[in-house]
């Protein structure tokens, strides 16, 4: 099943976002401020992940998608990349049992073929173990890029069209079914920590109508209260999806629907 596109059909919205996507940024600066090596910030970042996953599960958020490693992060110094890979392995080894015990389904999206076989195997096993959990779907975006995602979907659609010749059948729905996050509704709320105000090649297709929230807080300092602040800000937004404010008011909709 694929969720319908926000540009095709206006989605239902609630006070608590159903899907939150986060660019977890500022680990390096958090560490540098404390005269620690940058990688110390990544280690502390894992603690923040734990806190935010727990808070989302408690709050009733259904999907949490975390940007852990972008397709551009390979450009970093080799030692930092290797540290991040080791940290990913350790976190998978240590946390998957706990996620499972708490009813959390784990998914990892991105071009996983670039990871070594051991990491790929750990990911496959963690996904299989937690596959039937329904409380919260936690997605880790690793070696993920929004452009990679759109291209791999386009390639699959092109192959399909070459087989069946049905080019006209390629619509938003068909496209979204081939994206890495096809199992999730589009994010309601996008959060970026660390003070920068950019997407950095995260979910380019899916952010079409997402609400954005930027905070100066560095990721290792982002906690349950920070998440509550972001959700409170989201709760004050008016999501119009192209309509006017007046169209969102129930009584005006009644009036609009009266025959003249
Ligand atoms: C985000 O923190 C974590 C990853 C990109 C892996 P950074 O490492 O980008 O931290 P800053 O932005 O340099 O402070
Ligand atoms: C984005 O953070 C990627 C992740 C959080 C994994 P970066 O720190 O890599 O973003 P840029 O390169 O500064 O935009
Ligand atoms: Mg950064």
mmCIF file of C-alpha atoms and ligand atoms in Angstrom:
data_model
loop_
_atom_site.group_PDB
_atom_site.id
_atom_site.type_symbol
_atom_site.label_atom_id
_atom_site.label_comp_id
_atom_site.label_asym_id
_atom_site.label_seq_id
_atom_site.Cartn_x
_atom_site.Cartn_y
_atom_site.Cartn_z
ATOM 1 C CA UNK A 1 0.000 0.000 0.000
ATOM 2 C CA UNK A 2 1.298 3.471 -0.825
ATOM 3 C CA UNK A 3 -0.053 6.592 0.861
ATOM 4 C CA UNK A 4 -1.689 9.091 -1.437
ATOM 5 C CA UNK A 5 0.325 12.095 -2.532
ATOM 6 C CA UNK A 6 -0.269 15.463 -0.800
ATOM 7 C CA UNK A 7 -0.407 17.141 -4.206
ATOM 8 C CA UNK A 8 -3.083 14.743 -5.468
ATOM 9 C CA UNK A 9 -5.284 14.513 -2.392
ATOM 10 C CA UNK A 10 -5.317 16.756 0.706
ATOM 11 C CA UNK A 11 -4.134 14.549 3.589
ATOM 12 C CA UNK A 12 -5.789 14.375 7.004
ATOM 13 C CA UNK A 13 -3.848 16.409 9.554
ATOM 14 C CA UNK A 14 -3.798 16.158 13.349
ATOM 15 C CA UNK A 15 -2.206 18.150 16.191
ATOM 16 C CA UNK A 16 0.514 15.521 16.583
ATOM 17 C CA UNK A 17 2.468 14.892 13.395
ATOM 18 C CA UNK A 18 2.099 11.399 12.091
ATOM 19 C CA UNK A 19 5.544 11.417 10.468
ATOM 20 C CA UNK A 20 8.553 13.446 11.643
ATOM 21 C CA UNK A 21 11.766 13.616 9.593
ATOM 22 C CA UNK A 22 14.913 14.988 11.225
ATOM 23 C CA UNK A 23 18.269 16.213 9.917
ATOM 24 C CA UNK A 24 20.355 15.499 12.996
ATOM 25 C CA UNK A 25 22.980 18.213 12.596
ATOM 26 C CA UNK A 26 25.534 19.912 14.834
ATOM 27 C CA UNK A 27 27.365 16.955 16.387
ATOM 28 C CA UNK A 28 30.775 18.263 15.337
ATOM 29 C CA UNK A 29 30.165 21.798 16.599
ATOM 30 C CA UNK A 30 28.751 20.450 19.873
ATOM 31 C CA UNK A 31 32.052 18.625 20.424
ATOM 32 C CA UNK A 32 34.289 21.460 19.197
ATOM 33 C CA UNK A 33 32.619 23.886 21.627
ATOM 34 C CA UNK A 34 33.681 21.525 24.416
ATOM 35 C CA UNK A 35 37.214 21.148 23.038
ATOM 36 C CA UNK A 36 36.466 17.522 22.260
ATOM 37 C CA UNK A 37 37.185 15.720 18.978
ATOM 38 C CA UNK A 38 34.276 15.997 16.519
ATOM 39 C CA UNK A 39 33.524 12.294 16.790
ATOM 40 C CA UNK A 40 32.666 12.693 20.484
ATOM 41 C CA UNK A 41 29.645 14.617 19.229
ATOM 42 C CA UNK A 42 28.569 11.657 17.100
ATOM 43 C CA UNK A 43 28.763 9.355 20.122
ATOM 44 C CA UNK A 44 26.592 11.737 22.128
ATOM 45 C CA UNK A 45 24.290 11.993 19.142
ATOM 46 C CA UNK A 46 23.320 8.341 19.606
ATOM 47 C CA UNK A 47 22.031 9.185 23.113
ATOM 48 C CA UNK A 48 19.871 11.912 21.593
ATOM 49 C CA UNK A 49 18.510 9.407 19.060
ATOM 50 C CA UNK A 50 17.476 7.111 21.908
ATOM 51 C CA UNK A 51 15.715 9.957 23.756
ATOM 52 C CA UNK A 52 13.868 11.177 20.658
ATOM 53 C CA UNK A 53 12.775 7.674 19.603
ATOM 54 C CA UNK A 54 11.335 7.090 23.093
ATOM 55 C CA UNK A 55 9.606 10.477 23.112
ATOM 56 C CA UNK A 56 8.067 9.857 19.670
ATOM 57 C CA UNK A 57 6.771 6.443 20.737
ATOM 58 C CA UNK A 58 5.239 7.977 23.898
ATOM 59 C CA UNK A 59 3.697 10.882 21.975
ATOM 60 C CA UNK A 60 2.006 8.700 19.378
ATOM 61 C CA UNK A 61 4.131 9.682 16.376
ATOM 62 C CA UNK A 62 3.828 6.777 13.922
ATOM 63 C CA UNK A 63 6.882 7.354 11.712
ATOM 64 C CA UNK A 64 10.240 8.862 12.634
ATOM 65 C CA UNK A 65 12.861 9.238 9.900
ATOM 66 C CA UNK A 66 16.395 10.220 10.893
ATOM 67 C CA UNK A 67 19.105 11.396 8.498
ATOM 68 C CA UNK A 68 22.211 9.626 9.794
ATOM 69 C CA UNK A 69 24.602 9.717 6.819
ATOM 70 C CA UNK A 70 24.100 11.509 3.526
ATOM 71 C CA UNK A 71 25.370 10.457 0.110
ATOM 72 C CA UNK A 72 27.653 13.520 0.360
ATOM 73 C CA UNK A 73 29.072 12.632 3.799
ATOM 74 C CA UNK A 74 31.654 10.300 2.132
ATOM 75 C CA UNK A 75 33.487 13.560 1.354
ATOM 76 C CA UNK A 76 34.488 13.867 5.024
ATOM 77 C CA UNK A 77 37.914 12.834 6.328
ATOM 78 C CA UNK A 78 38.330 9.058 6.128
ATOM 79 C CA UNK A 79 38.780 8.725 9.912
ATOM 80 C CA UNK A 80 35.442 10.437 10.581
ATOM 81 C CA UNK A 81 33.632 8.263 8.003
ATOM 82 C CA UNK A 82 35.129 5.081 9.523
ATOM 83 C CA UNK A 83 34.149 6.239 13.005
ATOM 84 C CA UNK A 84 30.561 6.821 11.848
ATOM 85 C CA UNK A 85 30.433 3.325 10.283
ATOM 86 C CA UNK A 86 31.687 1.718 13.501
ATOM 87 C CA UNK A 87 29.189 3.742 15.524
ATOM 88 C CA UNK A 88 26.372 2.590 13.230
ATOM 89 C CA UNK A 89 27.382 -1.064 13.725
ATOM 90 C CA UNK A 90 27.607 -0.681 17.520
ATOM 91 C CA UNK A 91 24.259 1.079 17.687
ATOM 92 C CA UNK A 92 22.613 -1.636 15.582
ATOM 93 C CA UNK A 93 24.144 -4.386 17.732
ATOM 94 C CA UNK A 94 23.177 -2.737 21.019
ATOM 95 C CA UNK A 95 19.815 -1.154 20.316
ATOM 96 C CA UNK A 96 17.828 -3.502 18.080
ATOM 97 C CA UNK A 97 16.756 -5.777 20.968
ATOM 98 C CA UNK A 98 15.443 -2.739 22.857
ATOM 99 C CA UNK A 99 13.640 -1.386 19.812
ATOM 100 C CA UNK A 100 11.982 -4.756 19.307
ATOM 101 C CA UNK A 101 10.954 -5.013 22.985
ATOM 102 C CA UNK A 102 9.291 -1.593 22.625
ATOM 103 C CA UNK A 103 7.277 -2.482 19.539
ATOM 104 C CA UNK A 104 9.401 -0.405 17.156
ATOM 105 C CA UNK A 105 9.893 -1.419 13.538
ATOM 106 C CA UNK A 106 13.310 -0.496 12.111
ATOM 107 C CA UNK A 107 13.922 0.318 8.453
ATOM 108 C CA UNK A 108 17.125 1.562 6.854
ATOM 109 C CA UNK A 109 16.920 3.465 3.555
ATOM 110 C CA UNK A 110 19.665 4.599 1.206
ATOM 111 C CA UNK A 111 22.127 3.057 -1.227
ATOM 112 C CA UNK A 112 23.145 0.234 1.090
ATOM 113 C CA UNK A 113 25.253 -1.457 -1.604
ATOM 114 C CA UNK A 114 28.087 0.923 -0.679
ATOM 115 C CA UNK A 115 28.302 -0.447 2.877
ATOM 116 C CA UNK A 116 30.425 -3.453 3.730
ATOM 117 C CA UNK A 117 28.793 -6.869 3.816
ATOM 118 C CA UNK A 118 28.747 -7.021 7.620
ATOM 119 C CA UNK A 119 26.720 -3.812 7.908
ATOM 120 C CA UNK A 120 24.327 -4.931 5.167
ATOM 121 C CA UNK A 121 23.780 -8.214 6.967
ATOM 122 C CA UNK A 122 23.177 -6.500 10.334
ATOM 123 C CA UNK A 123 20.633 -4.192 8.684
ATOM 124 C CA UNK A 124 18.787 -7.062 7.001
ATOM 125 C CA UNK A 125 18.590 -9.007 10.268
ATOM 126 C CA UNK A 126 17.442 -5.987 12.305
ATOM 127 C CA UNK A 127 14.716 -5.204 9.759
ATOM 128 C CA UNK A 128 13.527 -8.804 9.684
ATOM 129 C CA UNK A 129 13.450 -9.087 13.483
ATOM 130 C CA UNK A 130 11.343 -5.936 13.920
ATOM 131 C CA UNK A 131 9.251 -6.221 10.742
ATOM 132 C CA UNK A 132 5.939 -6.970 12.431
ATOM 133 C CA UNK A 133 6.111 -4.202 15.074
ATOM 134 C CA UNK A 134 3.464 -1.507 14.741
ATOM 135 C CA UNK A 135 3.944 1.099 17.508
ATOM 136 C CA UNK A 136 6.458 3.301 15.666
ATOM 137 C CA UNK A 137 8.384 2.884 12.418
ATOM 138 C CA UNK A 138 11.908 4.216 12.865
ATOM 139 C CA UNK A 139 13.694 4.796 9.572
ATOM 140 C CA UNK A 140 17.402 5.497 9.462
ATOM 141 C CA UNK A 141 18.540 7.194 6.247
ATOM 142 C CA UNK A 142 22.096 5.980 5.628
ATOM 143 C CA UNK A 143 24.037 6.777 2.465
ATOM 144 C CA UNK A 144 20.776 8.404 1.488
ATOM 145 C CA UNK A 145 20.293 11.260 -0.934
ATOM 146 C CA UNK A 146 16.999 12.668 -2.182
ATOM 147 C CA UNK A 147 18.353 12.748 -5.739
ATOM 148 C CA UNK A 148 19.565 9.153 -5.506
ATOM 149 C CA UNK A 149 16.069 8.169 -4.346
ATOM 150 C CA UNK A 150 14.308 9.967 -7.210
ATOM 151 C CA UNK A 151 16.767 8.523 -9.747
ATOM 152 C CA UNK A 152 16.467 4.940 -8.531
ATOM 153 C CA UNK A 153 12.678 5.238 -8.675
ATOM 154 C CA UNK A 154 12.881 6.728 -12.195
ATOM 155 C CA UNK A 155 15.148 3.904 -13.301
ATOM 156 C CA UNK A 156 12.709 1.246 -12.026
ATOM 157 C CA UNK A 157 9.793 2.996 -13.713
ATOM 158 C CA UNK A 158 11.751 3.253 -16.971
ATOM 159 C CA UNK A 159 12.553 -0.470 -16.859
ATOM 160 C CA UNK A 160 8.888 -1.235 -16.227
ATOM 161 C CA UNK A 161 7.792 1.033 -19.070
ATOM 162 C CA UNK A 162 10.334 -0.594 -21.409
ATOM 163 C CA UNK A 163 8.737 -3.964 -20.592
ATOM 164 C CA UNK A 164 5.060 -3.032 -20.774
ATOM 165 C CA UNK A 165 5.149 0.158 -22.889
ATOM 166 C CA UNK A 166 2.735 1.887 -20.476
ATOM 167 C CA UNK A 167 4.533 5.253 -20.160
ATOM 168 C CA UNK A 168 1.215 7.023 -19.560
ATOM 169 C CA UNK A 169 0.703 4.971 -16.406
ATOM 170 C CA UNK A 170 3.561 6.828 -14.687
ATOM 171 C CA UNK A 171 1.762 9.173 -12.296
ATOM 172 C CA UNK A 172 2.587 10.470 -8.796
ATOM 173 C CA UNK A 173 1.227 7.328 -7.191
ATOM 174 C CA UNK A 174 3.289 5.013 -9.383
ATOM 175 C CA UNK A 175 6.373 7.142 -8.771
ATOM 176 C CA UNK A 176 5.949 7.224 -4.978
ATOM 177 C CA UNK A 177 5.594 3.446 -4.898
ATOM 178 C CA UNK A 178 9.210 3.144 -6.042
ATOM 179 C CA UNK A 179 10.685 5.602 -3.558
ATOM 180 C CA UNK A 180 12.655 4.217 -0.625
ATOM 181 C CA UNK A 181 10.021 5.455 1.866
ATOM 182 C CA UNK A 182 7.012 4.097 -0.040
ATOM 183 C CA UNK A 183 5.725 2.489 3.178
ATOM 184 C CA UNK A 184 5.349 5.834 4.994
ATOM 185 C CA UNK A 185 3.061 8.832 4.534
ATOM 186 C CA UNK A 186 4.861 12.053 3.549
ATOM 187 C CA UNK A 187 6.463 13.764 6.576
ATOM 188 C CA UNK A 188 4.211 16.255 8.375
ATOM 189 C CA UNK A 189 7.119 17.879 10.186
ATOM 190 C CA UNK A 190 10.759 18.347 9.130
ATOM 191 C CA UNK A 191 13.187 19.303 11.881
ATOM 192 C CA UNK A 192 16.776 20.409 11.378
ATOM 193 C CA UNK A 193 18.993 20.981 14.394
ATOM 194 C CA UNK A 194 22.312 22.829 14.426
ATOM 195 C CA UNK A 195 21.218 26.200 13.040
ATOM 196 C CA UNK A 196 21.593 25.643 9.286
ATOM 197 C CA UNK A 197 18.464 26.161 7.217
ATOM 198 C CA UNK A 198 18.785 23.797 4.283
ATOM 199 C CA UNK A 199 17.567 20.385 3.137
ATOM 200 C CA UNK A 200 21.040 18.986 2.269
ATOM 201 C CA UNK A 201 19.585 16.497 -0.222
ATOM 202 C CA UNK A 202 17.220 14.813 2.265
ATOM 203 C CA UNK A 203 13.699 13.797 1.204
ATOM 204 C CA UNK A 204 13.304 15.994 -1.875
ATOM 205 C CA UNK A 205 10.116 14.434 -3.256
ATOM 206 C CA UNK A 206 8.341 13.888 0.045
ATOM 207 C CA UNK A 207 8.879 17.376 1.535
ATOM 208 C CA UNK A 208 6.533 19.066 -0.967
ATOM 209 C CA UNK A 209 4.024 20.086 1.753
ATOM 210 C CA UNK A 210 5.941 19.332 4.941
ATOM 211 C CA UNK A 211 6.141 21.957 7.722
ATOM 212 C CA UNK A 212 9.738 23.048 8.447
ATOM 213 C CA UNK A 213 11.179 23.671 11.906
ATOM 214 C CA UNK A 214 14.745 24.876 12.385
ATOM 215 C CA UNK A 215 16.477 25.136 15.734
ATOM 216 C CA UNK A 216 19.925 26.337 16.810
ATOM 217 C CA UNK A 217 20.142 23.443 19.292
ATOM 218 C CA UNK A 218 22.945 21.030 18.391
ATOM 219 C CA UNK A 219 21.733 17.449 17.902
ATOM 220 C CA UNK A 220 23.401 16.004 21.060
ATOM 221 C CA UNK A 221 21.415 18.559 23.135
ATOM 222 C CA UNK A 222 18.092 17.841 21.417
ATOM 223 C CA UNK A 223 15.866 16.050 23.948
ATOM 224 C CA UNK A 224 12.230 15.197 24.708
ATOM 225 C CA UNK A 225 11.496 18.846 25.608
ATOM 226 C CA UNK A 226 13.041 20.071 22.337
ATOM 227 C CA UNK A 227 10.841 17.617 20.472
ATOM 228 C CA UNK A 228 7.779 18.799 22.413
ATOM 229 C CA UNK A 229 8.645 22.417 21.424
ATOM 230 C CA UNK A 230 8.874 21.416 17.755
ATOM 231 C CA UNK A 231 5.550 19.566 17.927
ATOM 232 C CA UNK A 232 3.928 22.549 19.683
ATOM 233 C CA UNK A 233 5.162 24.816 16.871
ATOM 234 C CA UNK A 234 3.733 22.364 14.337
ATOM 235 C CA UNK A 235 0.392 22.416 16.185
ATOM 236 C CA UNK A 236 0.157 26.196 15.585
ATOM 237 C CA UNK A 237 0.648 25.950 11.814
ATOM 238 C CA UNK A 238 -2.161 26.275 9.325
ATOM 239 C CA UNK A 239 -1.652 23.617 6.650
ATOM 240 C CA UNK A 240 -3.567 24.838 3.639
ATOM 241 C CA UNK A 241 -2.245 22.611 0.811
ATOM 242 C CA UNK A 242 -3.030 25.328 -1.705
ATOM 243 C CA UNK A 243 -6.432 26.314 -0.310
ATOM 244 C CA UNK A 244 -7.371 29.568 1.437
ATOM 245 C CA UNK A 245 -7.723 29.970 5.222
ATOM 246 C CA UNK A 246 -11.468 30.461 4.883
ATOM 247 C CA UNK A 247 -11.804 27.089 3.206
ATOM 248 C CA UNK A 248 -10.359 25.413 6.301
ATOM 249 C CA UNK A 249 -13.095 26.726 8.615
ATOM 250 C CA UNK A 250 -15.826 24.109 9.030
ATOM 251 C CA UNK A 251 -18.776 26.562 8.904
ATOM 252 C CA UNK A 252 -17.481 28.308 5.777
ATOM 253 C CA UNK A 253 -17.146 24.921 4.087
ATOM 254 C CA UNK A 254 -20.808 24.237 4.996
ATOM 255 C CA UNK A 255 -21.798 27.594 3.506
ATOM 256 C CA UNK A 256 -19.686 26.909 0.409
ATOM 257 C CA UNK A 257 -21.446 23.627 -0.129
ATOM 258 C CA UNK A 258 -24.978 25.166 0.097
ATOM 259 C CA UNK A 259 -26.721 25.411 -3.265
ATOM 260 C CA UNK A 260 -27.020 29.086 -4.361
HETATM 261 C C1 LIG B 1 25.578 15.677 11.857
HETATM 262 O O1 LIG B 1 26.495 16.432 12.563
HETATM 263 C C2 LIG B 1 25.979 14.220 11.784
HETATM 264 C C3 LIG B 1 26.355 13.756 10.449
HETATM 265 C C4 LIG B 1 26.318 14.450 9.349
HETATM 266 C C5 LIG B 1 26.834 12.393 10.368
HETATM 267 P P1 LIG B 1 27.759 17.079 11.849
HETATM 268 O O2 LIG B 1 28.878 16.121 11.927
HETATM 269 O O3 LIG B 1 27.397 17.542 10.500
HETATM 270 O O4 LIG B 1 28.055 18.298 12.798
HETATM 271 P P2 LIG B 1 28.467 19.769 12.351
HETATM 272 O O5 LIG B 1 27.403 20.260 11.413
HETATM 273 O O6 LIG B 1 29.789 19.671 11.685
HETATM 274 O O7 LIG B 1 28.511 20.537 13.629
HETATM 275 C C1 LIG B 2 23.200 16.601 6.704
HETATM 276 O O1 LIG B 2 24.156 17.182 7.538
HETATM 277 C C2 LIG B 2 23.327 15.111 6.740
HETATM 278 C C3 LIG B 2 23.069 14.466 8.036
HETATM 279 C C4 LIG B 2 22.614 15.024 9.105
HETATM 280 C C5 LIG B 2 23.315 13.058 8.050
HETATM 281 P P1 LIG B 2 25.500 17.797 6.959
HETATM 282 O O2 LIG B 2 26.197 18.420 8.101
HETATM 283 O O3 LIG B 2 26.258 16.786 6.204
HETATM 284 O O4 LIG B 2 24.935 18.895 5.946
HETATM 285 P P2 LIG B 2 25.703 20.024 5.108
HETATM 286 O O5 LIG B 2 26.671 19.340 4.218
HETATM 287 O O6 LIG B 2 26.376 20.927 6.083
HETATM 288 O O7 LIG B 2 24.615 20.721 4.375
HETATM 289 MG MG1 LIG B 3 26.675 19.291 9.753
#
